[in-house]
XYZ file of C-alpha atoms in Angstrom:
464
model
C 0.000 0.000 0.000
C 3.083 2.624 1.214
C 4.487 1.524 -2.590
C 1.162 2.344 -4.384
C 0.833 5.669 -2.132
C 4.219 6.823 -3.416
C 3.606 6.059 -7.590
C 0.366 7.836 -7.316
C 2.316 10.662 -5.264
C 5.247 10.443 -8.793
C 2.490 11.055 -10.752
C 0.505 13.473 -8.993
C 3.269 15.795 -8.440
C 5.874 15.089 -11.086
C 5.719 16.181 -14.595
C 8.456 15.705 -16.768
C 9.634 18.285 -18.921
C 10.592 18.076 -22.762
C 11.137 21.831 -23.282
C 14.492 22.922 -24.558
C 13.870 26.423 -23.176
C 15.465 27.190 -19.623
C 12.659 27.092 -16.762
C 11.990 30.271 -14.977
C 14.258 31.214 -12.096
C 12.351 30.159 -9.038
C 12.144 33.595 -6.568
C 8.438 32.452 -4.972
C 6.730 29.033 -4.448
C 4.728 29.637 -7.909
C 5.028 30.394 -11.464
C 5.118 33.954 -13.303
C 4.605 34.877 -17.271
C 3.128 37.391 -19.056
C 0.014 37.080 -21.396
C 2.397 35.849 -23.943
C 4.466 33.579 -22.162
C 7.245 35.378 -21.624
C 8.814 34.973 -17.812
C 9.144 37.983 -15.716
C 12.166 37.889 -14.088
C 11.799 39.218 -10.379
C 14.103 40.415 -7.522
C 15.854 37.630 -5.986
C 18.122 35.206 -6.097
C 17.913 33.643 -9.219
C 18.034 29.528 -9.682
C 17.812 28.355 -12.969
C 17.134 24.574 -12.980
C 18.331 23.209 -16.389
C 20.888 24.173 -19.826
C 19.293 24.980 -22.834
C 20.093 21.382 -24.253
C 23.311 22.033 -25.093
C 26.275 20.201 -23.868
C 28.698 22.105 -21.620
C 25.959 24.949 -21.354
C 23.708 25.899 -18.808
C 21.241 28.845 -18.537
C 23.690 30.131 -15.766
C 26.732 30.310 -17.562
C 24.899 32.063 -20.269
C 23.758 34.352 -18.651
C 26.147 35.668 -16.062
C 24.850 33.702 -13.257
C 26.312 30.219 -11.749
C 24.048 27.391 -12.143
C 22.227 25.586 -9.127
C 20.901 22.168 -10.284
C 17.866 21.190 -8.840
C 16.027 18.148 -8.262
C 12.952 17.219 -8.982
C 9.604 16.703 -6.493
C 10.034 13.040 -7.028
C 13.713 12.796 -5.991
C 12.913 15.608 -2.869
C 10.398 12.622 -1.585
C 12.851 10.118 -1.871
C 15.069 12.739 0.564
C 12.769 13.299 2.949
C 11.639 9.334 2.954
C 14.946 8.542 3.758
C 14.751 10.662 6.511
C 11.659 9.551 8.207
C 12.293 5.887 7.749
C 15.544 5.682 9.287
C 17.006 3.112 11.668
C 14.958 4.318 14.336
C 12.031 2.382 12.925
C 13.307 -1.018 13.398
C 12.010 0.581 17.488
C 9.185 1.328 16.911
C 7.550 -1.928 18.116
C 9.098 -2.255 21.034
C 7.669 1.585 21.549
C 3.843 0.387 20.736
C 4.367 -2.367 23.611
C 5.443 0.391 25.917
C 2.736 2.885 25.159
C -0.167 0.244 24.197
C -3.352 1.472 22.114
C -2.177 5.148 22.794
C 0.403 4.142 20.693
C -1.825 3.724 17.795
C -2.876 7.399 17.796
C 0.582 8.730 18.277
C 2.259 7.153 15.372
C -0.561 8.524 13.307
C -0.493 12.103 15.520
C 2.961 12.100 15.034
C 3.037 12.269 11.353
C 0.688 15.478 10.892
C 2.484 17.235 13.473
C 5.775 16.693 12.166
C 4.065 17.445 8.857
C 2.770 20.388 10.023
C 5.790 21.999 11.221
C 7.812 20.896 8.076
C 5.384 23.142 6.160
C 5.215 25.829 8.796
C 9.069 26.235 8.842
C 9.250 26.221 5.203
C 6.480 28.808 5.057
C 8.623 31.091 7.076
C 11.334 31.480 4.374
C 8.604 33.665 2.252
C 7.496 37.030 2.665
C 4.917 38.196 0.286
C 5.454 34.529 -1.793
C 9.312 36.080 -2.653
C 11.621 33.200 -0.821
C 13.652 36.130 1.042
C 15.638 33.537 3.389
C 17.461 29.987 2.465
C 18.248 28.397 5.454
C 17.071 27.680 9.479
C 19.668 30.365 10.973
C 18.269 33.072 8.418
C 15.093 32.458 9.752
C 16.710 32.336 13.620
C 18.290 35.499 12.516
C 14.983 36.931 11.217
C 13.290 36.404 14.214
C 15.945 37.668 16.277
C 15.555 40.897 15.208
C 14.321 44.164 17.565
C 14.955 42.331 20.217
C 18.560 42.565 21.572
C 21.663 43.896 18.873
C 23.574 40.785 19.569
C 20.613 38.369 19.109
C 20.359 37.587 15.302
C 24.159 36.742 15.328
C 23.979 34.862 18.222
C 21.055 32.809 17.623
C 22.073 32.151 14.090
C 25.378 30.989 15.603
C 23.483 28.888 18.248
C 20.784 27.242 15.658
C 23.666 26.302 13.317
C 25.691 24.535 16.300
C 22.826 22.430 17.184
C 22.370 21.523 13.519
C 25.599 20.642 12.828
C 25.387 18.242 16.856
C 22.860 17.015 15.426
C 23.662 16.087 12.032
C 27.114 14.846 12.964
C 25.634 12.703 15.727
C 23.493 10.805 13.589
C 26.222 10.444 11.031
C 28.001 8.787 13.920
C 25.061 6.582 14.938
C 24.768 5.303 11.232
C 28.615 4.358 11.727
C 28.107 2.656 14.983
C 25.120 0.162 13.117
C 26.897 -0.321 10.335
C 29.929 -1.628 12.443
C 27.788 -3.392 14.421
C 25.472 -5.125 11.808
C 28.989 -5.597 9.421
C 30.833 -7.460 12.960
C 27.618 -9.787 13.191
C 27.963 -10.654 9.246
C 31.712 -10.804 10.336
C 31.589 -13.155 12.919
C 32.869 -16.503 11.476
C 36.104 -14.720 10.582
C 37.029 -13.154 13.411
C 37.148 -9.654 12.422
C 37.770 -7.556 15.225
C 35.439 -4.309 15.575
C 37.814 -2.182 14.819
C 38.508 -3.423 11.296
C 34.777 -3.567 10.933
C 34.527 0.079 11.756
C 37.547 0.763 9.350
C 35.948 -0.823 6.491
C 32.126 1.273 6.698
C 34.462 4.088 7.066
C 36.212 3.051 3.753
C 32.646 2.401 1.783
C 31.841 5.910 3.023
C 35.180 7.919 1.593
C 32.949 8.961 -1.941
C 30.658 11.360 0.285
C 33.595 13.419 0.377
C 33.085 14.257 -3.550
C 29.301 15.228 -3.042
C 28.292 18.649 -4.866
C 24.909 18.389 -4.858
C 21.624 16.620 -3.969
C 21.041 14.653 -6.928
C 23.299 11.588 -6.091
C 22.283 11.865 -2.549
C 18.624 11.519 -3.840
C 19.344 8.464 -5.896
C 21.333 6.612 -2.561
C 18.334 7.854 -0.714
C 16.036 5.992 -3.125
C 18.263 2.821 -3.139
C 18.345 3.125 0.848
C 14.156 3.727 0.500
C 14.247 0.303 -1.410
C 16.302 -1.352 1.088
C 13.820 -0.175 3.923
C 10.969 -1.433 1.950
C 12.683 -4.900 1.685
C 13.508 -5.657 5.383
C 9.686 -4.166 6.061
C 8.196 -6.555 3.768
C 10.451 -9.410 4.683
C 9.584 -8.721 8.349
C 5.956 -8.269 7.722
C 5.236 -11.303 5.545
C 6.787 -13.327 8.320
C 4.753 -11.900 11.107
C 1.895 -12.538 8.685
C 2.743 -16.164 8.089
C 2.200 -16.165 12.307
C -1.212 -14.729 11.770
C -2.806 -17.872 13.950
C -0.882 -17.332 17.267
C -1.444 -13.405 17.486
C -2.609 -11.539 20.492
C -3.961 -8.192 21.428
C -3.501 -9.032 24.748
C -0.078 -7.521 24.790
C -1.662 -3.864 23.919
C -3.561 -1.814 26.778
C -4.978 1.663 27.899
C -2.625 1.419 31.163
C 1.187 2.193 30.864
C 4.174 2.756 33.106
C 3.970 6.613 32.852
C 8.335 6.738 32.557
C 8.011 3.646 29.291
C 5.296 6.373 27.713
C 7.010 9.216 27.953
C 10.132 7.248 26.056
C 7.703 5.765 24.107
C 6.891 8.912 22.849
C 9.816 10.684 22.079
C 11.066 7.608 19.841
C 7.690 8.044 18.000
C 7.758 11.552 17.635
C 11.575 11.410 16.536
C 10.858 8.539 13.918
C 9.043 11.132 11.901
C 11.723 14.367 12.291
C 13.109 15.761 8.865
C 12.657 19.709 9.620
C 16.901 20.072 9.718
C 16.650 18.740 6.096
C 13.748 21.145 4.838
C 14.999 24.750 3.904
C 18.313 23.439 1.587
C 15.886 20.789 0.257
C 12.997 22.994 -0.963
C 15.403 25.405 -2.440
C 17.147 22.526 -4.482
C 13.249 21.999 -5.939
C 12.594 22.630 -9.660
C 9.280 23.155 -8.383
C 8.715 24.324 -4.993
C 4.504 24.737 -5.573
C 4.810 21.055 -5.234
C 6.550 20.607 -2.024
C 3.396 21.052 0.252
C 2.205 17.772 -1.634
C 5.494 16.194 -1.831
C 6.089 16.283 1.860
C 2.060 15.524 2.719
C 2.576 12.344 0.853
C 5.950 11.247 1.882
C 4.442 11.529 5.683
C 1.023 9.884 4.956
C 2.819 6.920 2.961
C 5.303 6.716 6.297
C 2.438 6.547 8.549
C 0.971 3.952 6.636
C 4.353 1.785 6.829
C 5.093 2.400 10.542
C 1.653 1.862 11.860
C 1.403 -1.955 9.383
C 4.906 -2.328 10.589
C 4.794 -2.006 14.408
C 1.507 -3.451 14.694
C 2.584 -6.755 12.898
C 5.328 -7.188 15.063
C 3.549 -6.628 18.545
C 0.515 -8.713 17.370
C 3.851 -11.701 16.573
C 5.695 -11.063 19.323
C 3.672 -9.610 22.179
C 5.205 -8.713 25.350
C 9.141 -10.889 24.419
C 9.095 -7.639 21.606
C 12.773 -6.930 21.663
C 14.270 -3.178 21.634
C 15.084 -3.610 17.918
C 12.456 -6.138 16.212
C 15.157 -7.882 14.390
C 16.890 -9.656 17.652
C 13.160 -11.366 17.310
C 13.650 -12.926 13.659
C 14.358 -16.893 13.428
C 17.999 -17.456 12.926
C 17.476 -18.800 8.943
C 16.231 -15.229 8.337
C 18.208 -12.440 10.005
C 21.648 -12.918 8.322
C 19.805 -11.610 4.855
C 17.993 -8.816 7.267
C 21.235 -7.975 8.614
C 23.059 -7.627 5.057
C 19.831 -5.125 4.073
C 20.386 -2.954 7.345
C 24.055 -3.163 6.409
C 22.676 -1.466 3.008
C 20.507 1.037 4.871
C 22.620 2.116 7.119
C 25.114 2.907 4.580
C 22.815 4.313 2.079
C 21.534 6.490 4.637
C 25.027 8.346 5.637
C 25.343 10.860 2.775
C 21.667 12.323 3.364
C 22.894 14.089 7.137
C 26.303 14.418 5.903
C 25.604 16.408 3.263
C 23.703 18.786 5.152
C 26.632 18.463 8.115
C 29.015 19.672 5.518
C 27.179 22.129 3.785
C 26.989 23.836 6.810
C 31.129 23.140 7.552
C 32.230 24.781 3.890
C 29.461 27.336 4.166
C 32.434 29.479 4.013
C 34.373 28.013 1.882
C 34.225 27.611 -2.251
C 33.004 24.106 -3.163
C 33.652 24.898 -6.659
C 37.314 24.180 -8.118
C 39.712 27.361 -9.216
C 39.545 26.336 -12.861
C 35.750 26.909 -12.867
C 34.864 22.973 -13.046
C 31.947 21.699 -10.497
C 34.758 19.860 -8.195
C 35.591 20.194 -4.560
C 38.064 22.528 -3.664
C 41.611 21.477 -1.273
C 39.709 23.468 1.960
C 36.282 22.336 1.625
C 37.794 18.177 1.356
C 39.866 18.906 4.080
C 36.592 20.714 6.065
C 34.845 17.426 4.907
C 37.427 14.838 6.061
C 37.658 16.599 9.082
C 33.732 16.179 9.657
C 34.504 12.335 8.433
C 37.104 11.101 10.559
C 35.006 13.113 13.539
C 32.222 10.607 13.210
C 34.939 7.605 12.425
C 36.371 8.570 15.756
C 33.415 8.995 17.752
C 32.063 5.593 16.669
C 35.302 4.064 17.985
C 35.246 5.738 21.050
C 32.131 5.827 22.105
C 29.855 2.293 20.617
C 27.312 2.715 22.816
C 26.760 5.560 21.546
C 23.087 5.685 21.361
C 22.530 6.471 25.043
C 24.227 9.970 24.448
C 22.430 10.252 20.983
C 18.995 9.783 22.661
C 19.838 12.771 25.497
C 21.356 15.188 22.602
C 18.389 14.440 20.490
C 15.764 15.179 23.256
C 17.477 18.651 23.483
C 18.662 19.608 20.092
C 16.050 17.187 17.811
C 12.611 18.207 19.925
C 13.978 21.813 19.589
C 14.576 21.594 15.624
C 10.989 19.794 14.968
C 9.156 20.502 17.368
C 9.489 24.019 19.131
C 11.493 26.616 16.769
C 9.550 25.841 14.208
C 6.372 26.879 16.324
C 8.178 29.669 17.584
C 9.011 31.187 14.075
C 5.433 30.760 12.781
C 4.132 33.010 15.012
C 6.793 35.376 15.452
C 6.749 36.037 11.385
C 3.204 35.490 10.580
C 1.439 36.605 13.204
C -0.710 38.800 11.704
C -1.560 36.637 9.213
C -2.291 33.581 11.216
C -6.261 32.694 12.111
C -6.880 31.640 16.404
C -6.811 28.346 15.194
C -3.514 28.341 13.730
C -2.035 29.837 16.499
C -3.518 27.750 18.774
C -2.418 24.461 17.173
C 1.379 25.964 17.290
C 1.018 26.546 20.715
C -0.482 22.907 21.469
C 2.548 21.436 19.356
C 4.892 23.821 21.129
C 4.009 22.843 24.544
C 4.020 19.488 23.594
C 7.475 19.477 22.256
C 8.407 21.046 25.670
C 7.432 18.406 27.458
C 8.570 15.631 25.139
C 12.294 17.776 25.443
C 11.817 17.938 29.034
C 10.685 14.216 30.080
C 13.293 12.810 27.186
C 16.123 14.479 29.119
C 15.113 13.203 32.042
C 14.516 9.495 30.953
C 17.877 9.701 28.769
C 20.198 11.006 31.847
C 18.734 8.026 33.650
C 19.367 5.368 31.311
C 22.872 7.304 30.651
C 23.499 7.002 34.776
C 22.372 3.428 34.803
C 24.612 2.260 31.918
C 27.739 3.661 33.329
């Protein structure tokens, strides 16, 4: 069903084009021309999306202006996809025993509110339908204003710290499953962890090369693929068990401290807001990115609520932390091998964005004009590389610190700036029930940061 979702979502959305002429720039979330067809260019930053059909030409170099490709609606789904069905959701039924039928309604909750304040974030790099900012600490910046002189510079500088945490932290958590999941494969040979690590690291050196999105949206559709196999693998073999399930395992009372985690894993299962601003300015499109991102969440919610349910309804109550520890022996070396895959596939998606935030300042173009990387901006990225290499080695159980950073930085990035900006830009503009759902989400992200930080700095305590 999640597969059929997406197709109708490529054609719904996606149109190719078979014009030779170069596509407007793209300064507001629609289209402009004159009675005769002619574009009207307007103020902005211009970002022409193709050549004119000619090789070694672009509309850029033509006229004056460098060329940003773009991707296309279809490819920004595949981005965001691989975002909100990360590693995370191999949790997610051990979450749905913790939280019982609640459960239920918050993996379907959670997808419309992280939905809603992907749009809502987005929304706040227009004024007037003119795309005036291009990234979360213009926005920070923006909303800084009139309020202390130092503020815009240091929130911008605060916002980009926690994105960059963030983004390297989960770069590092990718590493630590890989070596993991690669060790397991491993095991017959004796490879030690170290040369396991050594070798995800080594399958990893091409991210350094990365100029733009468009390869990282084709290893996020190969990664997308790879999470569709080990849910359909896993769900045809909780479906072969269909005589010995139980909804005995799933009730309306709950150990209040297993909810609150329960939540925050839900919740964060569905987080792509840190991904949103570069991605909608990469679109060819961006009218379509309300519908692109709608989909993307709705087909997600579909997969995650088919997904965890199977499982509990399998396993019950013996529901392990990560469902796969709860596959028959015969099956999980070919699961393992596909979350080898995933985890892989997913590493250039955060690294990107890590590293587009590390070279901000610094030219990724080469000095002869070509679309290379430059000497600074590698050595910026292998710094942000062997940072993540080295952090996996030092710290493997490394999820215990990635759960307390992400209650603080991730419930702040989805859940309460994004709140925050919508009704400090848009106030005026925003109907009481608009600003009363932000303020519902925003007080609920307070408490989800609040109660995760708790819960994490226990577990964190306790596993010392």
């Amino acid at each position: 069903m999640c597969v059929v979702m997406l197709v109708c979502f490529r054609y719904c959305v996606y149109r190719p084009s078979v014009s030779q002429t170069p596509p407007e720039p793209q300064t507001s979330r629609g289209r402009q021309a004159d009675g005769g067809g002619t574009i009207r260019l307007k103020m902005g930053s211009l970002h022409w999306a193709r050549g004119f059909g000619q090789p070694g030409r672009t509309a850029g170099s033509l006229w004056g202006w460098n060329p940003s490709p773009t991707i296309t609606a279809w490819e920004a789904g595949w981005n965001v996809t691989n975002a909100i069905q990360g590693i995370f959701v191999l949790g997610l039924p051990f979450a749905l025993v913790q939280s019982g039928y609640v459960g239920l309604v918050l993996l379907v909750l959670s997808a419309w509110v992280c939905n809603h304040t992907g749009r809502i974030l987005v929304a706040c790099l227009y004024e007037e339908e003119q795309r005036v900012r291009h990234s979360y600490q213009d926005i920070v910046e923006a909303c800084c204003k009139g309020l202390w002189p130092y503020w815009p510079g240091l929130g911008g500088w605060m916002v980009n710290v926690a994105q960059v945490i963030e983004l390297m932290m989960t770069c590092t958590l990718y590493l630590v499953v890989s070596t993991s999941l690669l060790s397991d494969s491993l095991s017959g040979l004796a490879v030690s962890r170290s040369v396991c690590s050594l070798l995800s690291l080594i399958f990893l050196l091409p991210c350094l090369m990365l100029t733009d999105l468009r390869p990282v949206s084709t290893l996020s559709l190969l990664c997308s693929l790879a999470h569709m196999l080990i849910s359909l693998l896993v769900m045809l073999y909780c479906l072969s068990r269909a005589s010995s399930w139980s909804w005995s395992c799933l009730s309306l009372s709950v150990d209040p401290e297993d909810f609150l985690v329960s939540v925050g894993v839900i919740i964060f299962s569905y987080t792509s807001q840190i991904f949103l601003p570069p991605l909608e300015g990469s679109m060819e499109n961006r009218g379509q990115f309300d519908a692109m991102l709608g989909w993307t969440h709705a087909a997600a919610c579909i997969m995650k609520t088919m997904f965890a349910l199977l499982a509990v309804l399998t396993w019950g109550a013996e529901t392990s932390e990560v469902i796969t520890d709860n596959l028959p022996s015969d099956l999980r070396p070919l699961i393992n091998l596909c979350l080898l895959a995933k985890a892989l596939l997913s590493f250039p998606l955060p690294f990107y964005s890590a590293e587009k935030d590390g070279d901000s300042a610094v030219s990724t173009s080469s000095p002869h004009g070509g679309r290379g990387v430059s000497r600074l901006a590698l050595l910026v990225r292998s710094s942000l590389l062997m940072t993540s290499y080295l952090l996996a080695l030092l710290v493997p159980r490394f999820s215990l610190l990635m759960g307390l950073t992400g209650s603080v930085t991730g419930a702040a990035m989805t859940l309460i700036l994004p709140c925050l900006f919508h009704l400090r830009l848009r106030w005026g503009r925003l109907t009481s029930r608009d600003r009363l759902v932000d303020v519902g989400i925003l007080s609920l992200g307070l408490i989800c940061s609040v109660s995760g930080v708790i819960c994490s700095l226990k577990r964190l305590v306790e596993g010392l």
